[in-house]
Amino acid sequence: MHSTSHTNAYAEFLARYPQYRSTFHLDALRAVEYGRLDEHGQIYLDYTGAGLHAASQVREHAELLNAQALGNPHSASPSSSRTTALVEGARRAVLEWFGAEGDYTAIFTANATGALKHVGESYPFSPKGRLLLTADNHNSVNGIREFARQAGTRVSYAPLTVPELRLEMLALEALLAGAEPDAANLFAFPAQSNFTGVKHSLDLIAGAHDRGWDVLLDAAAYVSTNRLILREIQPDFVSISFYKMFGYPTGVGCLLVRNAMLGKLRRPWFAGGTVNFATVGGRRHVLSPGEAGFEDGTLNYFSIAAVGIGLRHLAGAGIDAIHTRVECLTGWLLEQLIAMRHSNGRPMVRIYGPLTTTMRGGIVTMNFYDPDGHLLDYRRVEELAGQQGISLRTGCFCNPGPGETAEGITDEDFAVALARNPDLTLPLFLQMIAHEGGKSAGAIRVSFGIASNFADAQRFLQLAASLRDQTRLTIGETTFDIESCRVIRDGS
Ligand SMILES: Cc1ncc(COP(=O)(O)O)c(C=O)c1O
């Protein structure tokens, strides 16, 4: 039973976002496929961390596995051939989903990170070449800079604007103009920020190509709620984790490589499954062509067999409907949070990134402040959420750039903190910059997905409203000495 205020709020929401009505079939889907959420009163708000699977995906997968004997795909036996057929069927389904058949090669990996590491270790970085990253990137993209550095490649970061945390276009233009004509230049950015939800324009791909860059598009946080057709935008490399798209299976991701680019990659080693031929005596090997040269050892073939099932499920729900629903809920959540005030009129919430749904996806990242403008510790808010069955995400989400930009955290902040406390840990650093500078390197992230509904958004808003007029909270039972940032009392 919904309360009157919930009913009124829902009516107001529908009046504000009438297009939400076109997604009502997702409520029915939630009841049938994601019933475990409401059965246990769980409010799931971390779809960017991981998607949720439909019950039927697991059922269908179990039926598939139980129907036949499936062996290691590296041979020609009947059980092996059946496995190969399943893996190749999944590969075709992936290429088709991303509008990439004929133009791209799909390499199965363990996750998006595995896809990104392939690019890092195989891209022909050289002392003349360049690596250009955006300050908004997951650490699994940031980490590619270490491969570049080892090769003597110059690494640059394109900065973000404040407060929207979008790319600073003039600075980006200047950096893009610096490609080395005779060397390999790689530009890497996320289609959607996993920190702010900002969607970076996919037109950047063509612009970067024109200026002599190869482009790596990290689509891991984008593809669960947005259609992505590679043939239309032609990125050279694309990274994906399937559990983020449809929850199940975990342990499988994909690197999509534009065929014309495949020959440019240089694998640093070979392994079982990746060679046509290898000798011990001659110390020679011939790498397999295409995806096989990148799929080290035995593929996760059982899980890969579930990828096509997941894609069919997403198609049945309708990626455009999911997109619409998530956009409506995001717009509503943003408006309600922005309007929240303490009794003294001061705002309760700071949103990181754009305040509207224009060029932004279903992620809302924020911090709460007390009536005097002091930061409320996000770990305390997470604790409160957990007590109410709400699953959300806190921290910096493995993407340190946007938080550093928004809060003006500098290298000097790190240096000062380290000098004061050589045993510096992230919690202590956070405590230090929060107490002394009112800054927060971390935040609270809410994200929507396929099974999200209005009630989920409202439950989070109720939690937010309960922080009205609260004063600065301590972290559980732990008290810190503000000067030294050492724990002086741990009551837990
Ligand atoms: C934008 C982005 N890129 C890459 C990753 C890494 O994905 P995985 O941990 O599945 O390898 C994530 C995960 O949160 C992400 O959000």
Coordinates of C-alpha atoms and ligand atoms in Angstrom, one line a residue, residues 48-50 109-116 136-141 189-195 218-222 239-244 251-253 363 393 397-399 445, ligand 1:
T48 CA 26.5 1.4 -12.6
G49 CA 28.3 -0.9 -10.2
A50 CA 26.5 -4.0 -11.6
T109 CA 37.8 -11.0 -22.0
A110 CA 37.2 -11.3 -18.3
N111 CA 35.7 -7.8 -18.0
A112 CA 36.1 -4.3 -19.3
T113 CA 39.4 -4.0 -17.4
G114 CA 40.7 -7.0 -19.3
A115 CA 39.7 -5.4 -22.6
L116 CA 41.5 -2.2 -21.6
D136 CA 37.2 11.7 -16.3
N137 CA 38.2 8.1 -16.7
H138 CA 38.0 4.9 -14.8
N139 CA 41.2 3.7 -13.3
S140 CA 41.2 0.8 -15.7
V141 CA 41.7 3.4 -18.4
F189 CA 37.5 8.6 -23.0
P190 CA 34.4 7.2 -21.5
A191 CA 31.0 7.3 -23.4
Q192 CA 29.4 7.9 -20.0
S193 CA 31.2 8.9 -16.8
N194 CA 30.8 6.4 -14.0
F195 CA 31.3 9.3 -11.6
D218 CA 35.2 3.0 -22.7
A219 CA 31.6 2.1 -23.0
A220 CA 31.3 0.1 -19.7
A221 CA 29.0 2.6 -17.9
Y222 CA 27.0 3.5 -21.0
S239 CA 35.5 -1.9 -23.7
I240 CA 32.5 -3.6 -22.1
S241 CA 31.6 -5.7 -19.1
F242 CA 28.5 -7.8 -19.7
Y243 CA 27.4 -8.0 -16.0
K244 CA 27.0 -4.2 -16.1
G251 CA 33.4 -12.8 -15.6
V252 CA 32.9 -11.9 -19.2
G253 CA 33.7 -8.7 -21.0
I363 CA 23.9 8.4 -12.4
R393 CA 27.8 3.3 -3.9
F397 CA 34.2 4.8 -7.9
C398 CA 37.7 4.1 -9.2
N399 CA 37.5 7.4 -11.1
R445 CA 26.4 7.6 -6.1
Ligands
LIG1 C1 33.4 3.5 -17.0 C2 34.0 2.2 -16.5 N1 35.0 1.7 -17.1 C3 35.6 0.5 -16.7 C4 35.1 -0.2 -15.6 C5 35.7 -1.4 -15.2 O1 34.8 -2.5 -15.3 P1 35.2 -3.9 -14.7 O2 35.5 -3.7 -13.3 O3 34.0 -4.7 -15.0 O4 36.4 -4.4 -15.4 C6 34.0 0.3 -14.9 C7 33.4 -0.3 -13.7 O5 32.9 0.3 -12.9 C8 33.4 1.6 -15.4 O6 32.3 2.1 -14.8

